Short mmCIF file of C-alpha atoms in Angstrom, two decimals:
data_model
loop_
_atom_site.label_atom_id
_atom_site.label_comp_id
_atom_site.label_asym_id
_atom_site.label_seq_id
_atom_site.Cartn_x
_atom_site.Cartn_y
_atom_site.Cartn_z
CA MET M 1 0.00 0.00 0.00
CA MET M 2 2.76 2.43 0.97
CA LYS M 3 4.65 1.69 -2.27
CA THR M 4 1.50 2.43 -4.28
CA ILE M 5 1.02 5.77 -2.52
CA ALA M 6 4.69 6.66 -3.09
CA LEU M 7 4.37 5.85 -6.80
CA ILE M 8 1.26 8.01 -7.16
CA LEU M 9 2.96 10.90 -5.38
CA ALA M 10 6.02 10.58 -7.61
CA ILE M 11 3.84 10.78 -10.73
CA LEU M 12 1.94 13.79 -9.41
CA LEU M 13 5.16 15.63 -8.54
CA VAL M 14 6.61 15.25 -12.04
CA PRO M 15 5.94 18.40 -14.10
CA SER M 16 3.13 17.97 -16.64
CA TRP M 17 5.39 18.46 -19.67
CA ILE M 18 7.52 15.44 -18.61
CA HIS M 19 4.65 12.95 -18.41
CA GLY M 20 5.43 11.73 -21.92
CA GLN M 21 8.87 10.61 -20.73
CA GLN M 22 9.58 7.24 -19.14
CA LYS M 23 12.30 8.68 -16.90
CA GLN M 24 14.21 11.83 -16.05
CA PRO M 25 16.01 13.19 -19.11
CA HIS M 26 19.74 13.01 -19.54
CA ILE M 27 21.28 16.47 -19.27
CA ILE M 28 24.24 17.21 -21.54
CA PHE M 29 25.74 20.61 -20.77
CA ILE M 30 28.35 21.80 -23.28
CA MET M 31 30.24 25.04 -22.79
CA THR M 32 33.17 26.86 -24.28
CA ASP M 33 35.55 29.40 -22.77
CA GLN M 34 35.47 32.99 -24.01
CA GLN M 35 33.04 32.63 -26.94
CA ARG M 36 31.05 35.70 -27.85
CA ALA M 37 27.39 35.31 -28.84
CA ASP M 38 27.80 36.47 -32.43
CA ALA M 39 30.33 33.70 -33.15
CA LEU M 40 27.63 31.24 -34.23
CA GLY M 41 25.85 30.78 -37.53
CA CYS M 42 22.47 30.53 -35.79
CA MET M 43 23.07 33.99 -34.31
CA GLY M 44 23.20 35.52 -37.78
CA ASN M 45 26.91 35.24 -38.51
CA ASP M 46 27.18 34.23 -42.17
CA VAL M 47 30.95 33.76 -42.05
CA ILE M 48 31.53 31.39 -39.16
CA ILE M 49 31.15 27.66 -39.84
CA THR M 50 29.14 25.97 -37.05
CA PRO M 51 26.82 23.42 -38.73
CA HIS M 52 26.40 21.11 -35.73
CA LEU M 53 25.61 23.91 -33.29
CA ASP M 54 23.26 25.48 -35.83
CA GLN M 55 21.50 22.11 -36.13
CA LEU M 56 21.25 21.92 -32.34
CA ALA M 57 19.62 25.37 -32.36
CA ALA M 58 17.23 24.23 -35.12
CA GLY M 59 16.13 21.39 -32.85
CA GLY M 60 15.55 23.61 -29.85
CA VAL M 61 15.61 27.30 -28.95
CA THR M 62 18.17 30.09 -29.25
CA PHE M 63 18.13 32.74 -26.55
CA VAL M 64 19.58 35.72 -28.39
CA ASN M 65 19.96 37.78 -25.21
CA GLY M 66 22.05 35.34 -23.18
CA TYR M 67 24.47 37.02 -20.75
CA SER M 68 27.29 36.33 -18.33
CA SER M 69 26.70 38.57 -15.31
CA VAL M 70 30.36 38.75 -14.24
CA PRO M 71 32.18 38.21 -17.56
CA SER M 72 35.39 36.54 -16.52
CA CYS M 73 36.13 32.89 -15.89
CA THR M 74 35.72 32.15 -12.19
CA PRO M 75 32.80 34.42 -11.20
CA ALA M 76 30.87 33.34 -14.29
CA ARG M 77 31.38 29.70 -13.32
CA SER M 78 30.32 30.51 -9.76
CA GLY M 79 26.98 31.81 -11.05
CA LEU M 80 26.59 28.73 -13.22
CA LEU M 81 27.40 26.46 -10.28
CA THR M 82 25.01 28.08 -7.80
CA GLY M 83 22.09 29.56 -9.74
CA LEU M 84 22.70 32.82 -7.85
CA SER M 85 23.37 36.44 -8.78
CA PRO M 86 26.86 37.89 -8.22
CA TRP M 87 25.99 39.61 -4.94
CA HIS M 88 24.41 36.44 -3.58
CA HIS M 89 27.13 33.94 -4.58
CA GLY M 90 29.71 36.50 -3.52
CA MET M 91 32.10 36.86 -6.47
CA LEU M 92 32.00 40.35 -8.00
CA GLY M 93 35.14 39.89 -10.09
CA TYR M 94 37.92 37.46 -10.84
CA GLY M 95 38.89 35.50 -7.71
CA ARG M 96 38.62 31.95 -6.43
CA VAL M 97 35.44 29.92 -6.58
CA ALA M 98 34.57 28.97 -3.00
CA ARG M 99 35.10 25.41 -1.79
CA ARG M 100 31.39 24.86 -1.14
CA TYR M 101 28.11 26.73 -1.68
CA ARG M 102 24.66 26.04 -0.33
CA TYR M 103 23.56 25.31 -3.89
CA GLU M 104 25.79 23.41 -6.30
CA LEU M 105 24.64 22.12 -9.66
CA PRO M 106 26.40 18.71 -9.75
CA ARG M 107 25.59 17.94 -6.12
CA MET M 108 21.91 18.82 -6.46
CA LEU M 109 21.54 16.69 -9.59
CA LYS M 110 23.42 13.84 -7.94
CA GLU M 111 20.97 14.04 -5.03
CA ALA M 112 18.15 13.97 -7.61
CA GLY M 113 19.36 10.61 -8.88
CA TYR M 114 21.79 11.57 -11.65
CA TYR M 115 25.22 10.14 -12.37
CA THR M 116 27.29 13.32 -12.67
CA PHE M 117 30.55 13.71 -14.57
CA GLY M 118 32.60 16.70 -15.71
CA ILE M 119 35.16 16.87 -18.53
CA GLY M 120 37.40 19.79 -19.45
CA LYS M 121 37.90 23.17 -17.81
CA MET M 122 36.29 23.60 -14.38
CA HIS M 123 38.44 26.47 -13.01
CA TRP M 124 37.66 25.63 -9.39
CA TYR M 125 39.88 25.63 -6.32
CA PRO M 126 41.25 23.22 -5.31
CA GLN M 127 41.60 22.31 -8.95
CA LYS M 128 40.23 18.80 -8.59
CA SER M 129 37.23 19.84 -6.49
CA LEU M 130 34.08 17.87 -7.30
CA HIS M 131 31.19 20.00 -5.98
CA GLY M 132 29.04 16.89 -6.27
CA PHE M 133 30.41 15.32 -9.44
CA ASN M 134 30.92 11.56 -9.30
CA GLY M 135 34.14 12.28 -11.15
CA THR M 136 35.99 14.80 -13.32
CA LEU M 137 38.73 14.75 -15.93
CA VAL M 138 40.05 18.28 -16.20
CA ASP M 139 41.98 20.49 -18.59
CA GLU M 140 43.05 23.67 -16.81
CA SER M 141 44.84 25.30 -19.76
CA GLY M 142 48.23 24.80 -18.13
CA ARG M 143 47.12 26.63 -14.98
CA VAL M 144 48.75 25.35 -11.77
CA GLU M 145 47.30 26.89 -8.61
CA GLN M 146 48.36 24.29 -6.05
CA ASP M 147 51.55 22.33 -5.44
CA GLY M 148 51.83 19.13 -7.39
CA PHE M 149 48.76 19.67 -9.58
CA VAL M 150 48.85 18.22 -13.09
CA SER M 151 45.68 18.28 -15.18
CA ASP M 152 44.24 15.09 -16.59
CA TYR M 153 44.75 16.45 -20.10
CA ARG M 154 48.46 17.11 -19.45
CA ASP M 155 48.95 13.60 -18.06
CA TRP M 156 47.12 12.16 -21.09
CA PHE M 157 49.35 14.28 -23.34
CA LYS M 158 52.46 12.77 -21.73
CA LEU M 159 51.10 9.31 -22.46
CA HIS M 160 50.54 10.05 -26.16
CA ALA M 161 53.47 12.42 -26.81
CA PRO M 162 56.27 11.70 -24.31
CA GLY M 163 58.72 14.56 -23.98
CA VAL M 164 56.79 16.89 -26.32
CA ASP M 165 55.86 20.41 -25.15
CA PRO M 166 52.06 20.85 -25.18
CA ASP M 167 52.61 24.62 -25.51
CA GLU M 168 54.91 24.34 -28.51
CA THR M 169 52.75 26.72 -30.56
CA GLY M 170 54.32 29.43 -28.41
CA ILE M 171 51.39 31.80 -27.83
CA GLY M 172 50.54 32.84 -24.26
CA TRP M 173 47.21 32.17 -22.59
CA ASN M 174 46.10 35.80 -22.76
CA GLU M 175 47.85 36.94 -25.93
CA HIS M 176 45.72 37.96 -28.90
CA ALA M 177 48.28 37.01 -31.52
CA ALA M 178 47.38 33.91 -33.52
CA GLY M 179 49.05 30.88 -35.04
CA VAL M 180 48.52 27.36 -36.32
CA TYR M 181 48.67 24.47 -33.83
CA ARG M 182 52.09 22.90 -34.39
CA LEU M 183 51.34 19.39 -33.15
CA ASP M 184 49.10 16.58 -34.33
CA GLU M 185 45.45 17.65 -34.31
CA GLN M 186 44.57 14.76 -32.01
CA LEU M 187 46.83 16.19 -29.30
CA HIS M 188 44.91 19.49 -29.18
CA PRO M 189 42.91 20.08 -25.99
CA THR M 190 39.75 20.57 -28.05
CA TYR M 191 40.09 17.07 -29.45
CA TRP M 192 40.87 15.59 -26.03
CA THR M 193 37.82 17.20 -24.43
CA GLY M 194 35.40 16.14 -27.15
CA GLN M 195 36.79 12.65 -27.59
CA THR M 196 36.82 12.01 -23.84
CA ALA M 197 33.13 12.94 -23.72
CA VAL M 198 32.43 10.58 -26.62
CA GLU M 199 34.18 7.74 -24.79
CA LEU M 200 32.17 8.29 -21.63
CA ILE M 201 28.89 8.30 -23.57
CA HIS M 202 29.81 5.08 -25.39
CA ASN M 203 30.69 3.46 -22.05
CA TYR M 204 27.60 4.68 -20.20
CA ASN M 205 25.39 1.72 -19.30
CA ARG M 206 23.78 2.83 -16.06
CA ASP M 207 20.02 2.89 -15.53
CA GLN M 208 20.16 6.32 -13.88
CA PRO M 209 20.09 9.50 -15.97
CA LEU M 210 23.39 11.14 -16.89
CA PHE M 211 24.43 14.72 -16.21
CA LEU M 212 27.51 15.36 -18.32
CA LYS M 213 29.33 18.69 -18.37
CA VAL M 214 31.71 19.11 -21.32
CA SER M 215 33.77 22.27 -20.93
CA PHE M 216 36.11 23.22 -23.81
CA ALA M 217 39.11 25.45 -22.98
CA ARG M 218 38.92 27.17 -26.40
CA PRO M 219 38.27 29.50 -28.21
CA HIS M 220 39.97 31.32 -25.31
CA SER M 221 43.45 32.28 -26.44
CA PRO M 222 45.80 31.03 -27.65
CA TYR M 223 44.03 31.27 -31.00
CA ASP M 224 45.67 28.10 -32.26
CA PRO M 225 43.49 26.01 -34.61
CA PRO M 226 44.87 23.10 -36.61
CA GLN M 227 45.69 24.06 -40.19
CA ARG M 228 42.71 22.34 -41.81
CA TYR M 229 40.24 24.41 -39.80
CA LEU M 230 42.08 27.64 -40.54
CA ASP M 231 42.03 26.75 -44.26
CA MET M 232 38.22 26.86 -44.15
CA TYR M 233 38.50 30.63 -43.63
CA LYS M 234 41.18 31.33 -46.22
CA ASP M 235 38.97 33.53 -48.38
CA ALA M 236 36.35 34.47 -45.76
CA LYS M 237 35.48 38.11 -45.20
CA ILE M 238 35.98 38.27 -41.43
CA PRO M 239 33.97 41.00 -39.64
CA GLU M 240 36.06 43.97 -38.57
CA PRO M 241 35.90 45.28 -34.98
CA TYR M 242 33.25 47.75 -33.91
CA ILE M 243 34.79 51.12 -33.07
CA GLY M 244 32.56 53.40 -31.00
CA ASP M 245 32.36 57.18 -31.04
CA TRP M 246 33.35 57.07 -27.37
CA CYS M 247 36.63 55.09 -27.34
CA HIS M 248 39.13 57.45 -28.98
CA ASN M 249 41.14 57.77 -25.76
CA LEU M 250 42.08 54.11 -26.28
CA ASP M 251 43.30 54.67 -29.85
CA SER M 252 46.91 53.93 -29.07
CA VAL M 253 49.19 50.93 -28.95
CA GLN M 254 50.13 49.60 -25.53
CA GLU M 255 53.17 47.43 -25.17
CA GLY M 256 52.88 43.69 -24.84
CA PRO M 257 51.10 40.96 -26.77
CA ASP M 258 48.42 40.67 -24.09
CA ALA M 259 47.52 44.37 -23.72
CA ALA M 260 43.97 44.75 -22.45
CA PHE M 261 43.32 48.06 -24.25
CA SER M 262 45.09 48.72 -27.51
CA ASN M 263 44.63 49.61 -31.16
CA PHE M 264 46.78 47.09 -32.98
CA GLY M 265 45.09 47.88 -36.29
CA THR M 266 42.30 46.24 -38.24
CA SER M 267 44.47 43.61 -39.92
CA HIS M 268 45.73 42.33 -36.55
CA ALA M 269 42.18 42.08 -35.20
CA VAL M 270 40.90 40.34 -38.32
CA ASN M 271 43.75 37.83 -38.19
CA SER M 272 42.97 37.05 -34.54
CA ARG M 273 39.30 36.63 -35.41
CA ARG M 274 40.09 34.31 -38.32
CA HIS M 275 41.96 31.94 -36.00
CA TYR M 276 39.34 32.38 -33.27
CA TYR M 277 36.59 31.38 -35.71
CA ALA M 278 38.61 28.36 -36.81
CA ASN M 279 38.95 27.25 -33.18
CA ILE M 280 35.17 27.45 -32.85
CA THR M 281 34.69 25.37 -35.99
CA PHE M 282 37.00 22.75 -34.44
CA ILE M 283 34.81 22.77 -31.32
CA ASP M 284 31.70 22.52 -33.49
CA HIS M 285 33.13 19.40 -35.11
CA MET M 286 33.66 17.79 -31.70
CA VAL M 287 30.14 18.79 -30.62
CA GLY M 288 28.95 16.92 -33.70
CA GLU M 289 30.87 13.87 -32.50
CA ILE M 290 29.24 14.12 -29.06
CA ILE M 291 25.76 14.35 -30.58
CA LYS M 292 26.52 11.41 -32.88
CA ALA M 293 27.57 9.34 -29.85
CA LEU M 294 24.37 10.25 -28.01
CA LYS M 295 22.31 9.10 -30.99
CA GLU M 296 24.28 5.86 -31.35
CA LYS M 297 23.73 5.17 -27.65
CA GLY M 298 20.00 5.88 -27.88
CA MET M 299 20.29 8.82 -25.45
CA TYR M 300 19.70 11.77 -27.77
CA GLU M 301 15.90 11.78 -27.87
CA ASN M 302 15.62 11.74 -24.08
CA ALA M 303 18.25 14.41 -23.48
CA ILE M 304 18.26 18.09 -22.70
CA ILE M 305 21.32 19.47 -24.49
CA CYS M 306 22.55 22.99 -23.70
CA PHE M 307 25.36 25.03 -25.20
CA THR M 308 26.81 28.24 -23.78
CA SER M 309 30.06 29.96 -22.75
CA ASP M 310 31.35 31.51 -19.55
CA HIS M 311 31.85 34.93 -21.20
CA GLY M 312 32.81 36.47 -24.52
CA ASP M 313 35.90 38.01 -26.13
CA MET M 314 36.13 41.62 -27.29
CA LEU M 315 38.54 40.75 -30.14
CA GLY M 316 39.48 44.38 -30.64
CA ASP M 317 35.99 45.92 -30.44
CA HIS M 318 36.44 49.50 -29.23
CA HIS M 319 40.18 48.71 -28.85
CA HIS M 320 39.35 46.28 -26.02
CA TRP M 321 40.71 42.74 -25.77
CA ARG M 322 39.66 39.66 -23.79
CA LYS M 323 36.82 40.16 -21.25
CA THR M 324 35.70 41.78 -17.92
CA TYR M 325 33.91 44.58 -19.80
CA PRO M 326 30.20 45.54 -19.93
CA TYR M 327 30.08 45.51 -23.73
CA GLU M 328 28.39 42.89 -25.87
CA GLY M 329 31.58 41.22 -27.09
CA SER M 330 32.48 40.48 -23.48
CA ALA M 331 29.11 39.85 -21.78
CA ASN M 332 26.74 38.51 -24.48
CA ILE M 333 27.17 34.73 -24.83
CA PRO M 334 25.82 31.81 -26.91
CA TYR M 335 22.76 30.28 -25.27
CA LEU M 336 21.11 27.22 -26.85
CA LEU M 337 18.77 24.58 -25.42
CA LYS M 338 17.36 21.45 -27.07
CA TRP M 339 14.57 19.73 -25.13
CA PRO M 340 13.75 15.99 -25.26
CA ALA M 341 11.21 14.40 -27.56
CA GLY M 342 7.81 13.90 -26.02
CA TYR M 343 7.70 17.07 -23.96
CA ASP M 344 4.39 18.91 -24.05
CA ILE M 345 5.85 22.09 -25.51
CA ASN M 346 4.08 24.65 -27.66
CA LEU M 347 7.19 26.51 -28.77
CA ALA M 348 8.30 25.51 -32.25
CA ARG M 349 11.74 23.97 -32.51
CA GLY M 350 14.16 26.41 -34.10
CA SER M 351 12.59 29.41 -32.37
CA LYS M 352 14.52 32.41 -31.13
CA LEU M 353 13.51 34.14 -27.89
CA GLU M 354 14.56 37.62 -26.81
CA ASN M 355 14.04 37.26 -23.06
CA VAL M 356 17.18 38.18 -21.12
CA VAL M 357 18.67 35.01 -19.66
CA GLU M 358 21.87 34.36 -17.73
CA LEU M 359 24.13 31.52 -16.59
CA ARG M 360 22.25 31.41 -13.26
CA ASP M 361 19.18 30.08 -15.10
CA PHE M 362 20.67 26.70 -16.03
CA LEU M 363 20.61 25.15 -12.53
CA PRO M 364 16.90 25.84 -11.88
CA THR M 365 16.15 24.62 -15.40
CA PHE M 366 17.86 21.31 -14.71
CA LEU M 367 16.16 20.93 -11.33
CA ASP M 368 12.83 21.61 -13.01
CA ALA M 369 13.51 19.02 -15.71
CA ALA M 370 14.52 16.48 -13.05
CA GLY M 371 11.23 16.99 -11.22
CA GLU M 372 12.94 18.66 -8.27
CA SER M 373 11.75 21.79 -6.46
CA ILE M 374 13.62 25.05 -7.06
CA PRO M 375 14.71 26.84 -3.85
CA ALA M 376 12.73 30.03 -3.32
CA ASP M 377 15.88 32.12 -2.81
CA MET M 378 17.62 30.92 -5.97
CA ASP M 379 17.97 33.90 -8.34
CA GLY M 380 17.86 31.89 -11.56
CA ILE M 381 14.58 30.96 -13.26
CA SER M 382 13.73 27.76 -15.10
CA LEU M 383 14.02 28.24 -18.84
CA LEU M 384 11.34 25.57 -19.25
CA ASN M 385 8.80 28.22 -18.24
CA LEU M 386 9.58 30.14 -21.43
CA ILE M 387 9.75 27.02 -23.58
CA LYS M 388 6.32 25.91 -22.39
CA ASP M 389 4.87 29.39 -22.83
CA PRO M 390 6.99 32.27 -24.21
CA SER M 391 4.50 34.74 -22.70
CA SER M 392 5.24 33.48 -19.17
CA PRO M 393 6.31 36.13 -16.64
CA TRP M 394 10.05 36.80 -16.84
CA ARG M 395 12.57 39.28 -15.49
CA SER M 396 12.52 42.67 -17.19
CA TYR M 397 16.31 43.07 -17.21
CA ILE M 398 19.52 41.36 -16.08
CA ASP M 399 22.39 42.72 -14.01
CA LEU M 400 26.04 42.69 -15.08
CA GLU M 401 29.18 43.81 -13.22
CA HIS M 402 32.89 43.36 -12.69
CA ALA M 403 35.31 44.45 -9.97
CA THR M 404 38.41 46.40 -10.97
CA CYS M 405 40.54 44.70 -13.59
CA TYR M 406 43.26 45.89 -16.00
CA SER M 407 42.71 49.55 -15.04
CA ARG M 408 41.23 51.53 -12.18
CA GLU M 409 38.41 52.78 -14.39
CA ASN M 410 37.31 49.29 -15.38
CA TYR M 411 35.03 48.82 -12.34
CA TRP M 412 31.39 48.88 -13.29
CA CYS M 413 27.82 47.62 -13.03
CA ALA M 414 25.34 47.46 -15.90
CA LEU M 415 21.72 46.57 -16.60
CA THR M 416 20.17 45.46 -19.88
CA ASP M 417 16.80 44.28 -21.15
CA GLY M 418 18.21 43.30 -24.54
CA THR M 419 17.17 46.63 -26.04
CA TRP M 420 18.75 49.19 -23.73
CA LYS M 421 21.99 48.90 -21.81
CA TYR M 422 22.89 51.25 -18.98
CA ILE M 423 26.44 51.21 -17.54
CA TRP M 424 27.59 52.82 -14.29
CA TYR M 425 31.33 53.09 -13.64
CA PHE M 426 31.84 52.90 -9.87
CA SER M 427 35.22 54.62 -9.66
CA THR M 428 34.53 57.58 -11.95
CA GLY M 429 30.76 58.11 -11.95
CA GLN M 430 30.73 57.85 -15.74
CA GLU M 431 27.50 56.64 -17.33
CA GLN M 432 26.92 55.06 -20.73
CA LEU M 433 23.67 54.30 -22.53
CA PHE M 434 23.26 52.19 -25.67
CA ASN M 435 20.29 51.15 -27.80
CA LEU M 436 21.21 47.57 -28.69
CA LYS M 437 18.38 47.14 -31.20
CA LYS M 438 19.51 50.04 -33.38
CA ASP M 439 23.18 49.79 -32.47
CA PRO M 440 24.19 46.19 -31.66
CA GLY M 441 27.88 47.10 -31.82
CA GLU M 442 27.50 49.86 -29.19
CA GLU M 443 29.13 52.40 -31.46
CA VAL M 444 26.90 55.35 -30.51
CA GLU M 445 26.89 56.34 -26.84
CA LEU M 446 23.66 58.15 -25.87
CA SER M 447 24.02 59.30 -22.26
CA GLY M 448 24.85 62.86 -23.31
CA ASN M 449 22.06 63.09 -25.88
CA LYS M 450 19.21 65.26 -24.57
CA LYS M 451 16.74 63.21 -26.59
CA TYR M 452 17.41 60.25 -24.28
CA ARG M 453 17.59 62.12 -20.97
CA ARG M 454 14.39 60.52 -19.63
CA THR M 455 15.56 57.05 -20.70
CA LEU M 456 18.86 57.65 -18.91
CA GLU M 457 17.05 58.73 -15.74
CA LEU M 458 14.79 55.67 -15.80
CA TRP M 459 17.73 53.29 -16.09
CA ARG M 460 19.70 55.17 -13.45
CA GLU M 461 16.77 54.65 -11.09
CA LYS M 462 16.72 50.95 -11.92
CA MET M 463 20.41 50.81 -11.01
CA VAL M 464 19.68 52.54 -7.69
CA GLN M 465 17.05 49.90 -6.95
CA HIS M 466 19.37 47.09 -7.99
CA LEU M 467 22.28 48.24 -5.80
CA SER M 468 20.23 49.34 -2.78
CA GLU M 469 20.54 46.00 -0.96
CA ARG M 470 24.31 46.55 -0.79
CA GLY M 471 24.04 49.50 1.55
CA GLU M 472 25.42 53.04 1.66
CA GLY M 473 28.70 52.07 0.08
CA PHE M 474 26.77 51.77 -3.18
CA VAL M 475 23.60 53.89 -2.78
CA ARG M 476 23.16 56.85 -0.43
CA ASN M 477 20.07 59.07 -0.18
CA GLY M 478 18.66 57.50 -3.31
CA GLU M 479 21.75 58.25 -5.41
CA LEU M 480 24.56 56.13 -6.80
CA VAL M 481 27.84 56.40 -4.89
CA ILE M 482 31.26 56.79 -6.46
CA ARG M 483 33.48 54.20 -4.80
CA GLU M 484 37.11 54.75 -3.81
CA LYS M 485 37.92 51.04 -3.51
CA PRO M 486 36.60 48.04 -5.39
CA LEU M 487 34.83 45.17 -3.65
CA LEU M 488 35.88 41.79 -5.00
CA TYR M 489 33.90 39.52 -2.64
CA SER M 490 30.47 40.38 -1.25
CA PRO M 491 29.55 39.52 2.35
CA ASN M 492 27.71 36.47 0.94
CA TYR M 493 30.91 34.81 -0.25
CA PRO M 494 30.93 31.54 1.71
CA ASP M 495 34.65 30.79 2.05
CA ASP M 496 35.62 32.08 5.51
CA SER M 497 39.16 30.74 5.16
CA ARG M 498 40.21 33.72 3.07
CA THR M 499 41.54 36.48 5.31
CA GLU M 500 41.19 40.15 4.55
CA LYS M 501 44.92 40.22 3.77
CA GLN M 502 44.47 37.47 1.17
CA ARG M 503 41.60 39.37 -0.39
CA THR M 504 43.69 42.55 -0.56
CA ILE M 505 46.53 40.68 -2.26
CA ALA M 506 44.05 39.20 -4.72
CA TRP M 507 42.68 42.66 -5.51
CA LYS M 508 46.16 44.11 -6.13
CA ARG M 509 46.85 41.24 -8.52
CA LEU M 510 43.63 42.00 -10.36
CA TYR M 511 44.37 45.70 -10.55
CA LYS M 512 47.70 45.06 -12.27
CA GLY M 513 46.23 42.49 -14.63
CA PHE M 514 45.99 38.76 -14.31
CA SER M 515 46.30 35.46 -16.14
CA LYS M 516 43.05 33.55 -16.65
#
């Protein structure tokens, strides 16, 4: 009798759109590092070659206004891990992901009955932390942040190429120069990540659903594609950088191949982009191999498959390079979701939605799909709400920010609804306003235009409301406060082992520039 009651309750608790499924769906989460949203064919880029990702989008939905709230590696991954906003997970800029949070994606799915496995770049600390994964095989891009650490990719490389230098191409991790990968294509980290995922799928014979995270370390620099992928772009007309009417103070060449702000000329930027695109096409090929393996294993139809990135890459837009900026090249990211067959969904496959979504929304989506409850204080929202009914209530805008990095002035908070973007620079009081519909490249800055004074005031008030919970250090007497010092970790950051001295040292490192 008790078993019968439990079975009935289980059926009733499963969301209505899952009733056509025999079991919880597999969840395949694929992400890249430093891929901007417009570097996909399905996002309207006619030059880049991404047939497998475009096909994934055709079988699901593309969120054209996908964002990374803190657009650098570790804070972005903290939001993805926790389903929380920057202030609530505690990382307001580039620092260390905490050892444990109250909400963690792999752990919560493991508790929901999933076998959880991660492959590729995690960028956690300690570097082999699990956060609930049954296991991980990591590629940390050569990063060593603890004594004795060697990534699984580097150990695998030693097995297949004894004595060979995996960095033989000779381009640094943050340089924006470009070159062809000098070793065998099958030694490239992109191949290792994709092929390792394929092997796990082929070997997966468990009855429980699989949560698999596949995290590619490219197209993050070095821009180092194998020759055959670069050849695909030999005659391509690569888009040139956007240059705004507001960035002329950056129209100079700084020293160093990894300069954060610099005008190296159009040809340099186009060459970097050509190699960057080729790296993405290499990733697309491996995504195709992963999808092929899922189909061969009979897992594809009952799988949610998502594709995104931790943040973008400015690639010379407005003479900016890399990330940590409020502009679209840095903060706007790819955001695709394919839902399983049999779901009771009204949205047509291949649709594009303009709702503003963020990395924090993936965890509640996966909990929803697994039939689990979503904590009331989790900031993310299940994307399945929009897929079931695109007119469902949704947030009106998303928040973006980053603590000081590369220069004192680069300390900001921004809000966007996908049409307007308002930027507040904490250390200078500078404001910027862009109309993204009319000006997707953010080339025309509108804050000083009297025609948009009321719009500016409305968005400034939204920023006051957004920052008010942080106290008088951010908002005083209903007005935004210019800050003398940046705040890297909010009071909600859960790792109490970091002393104030350690945080100060971390901030000074950020201020001077860092390696990610």
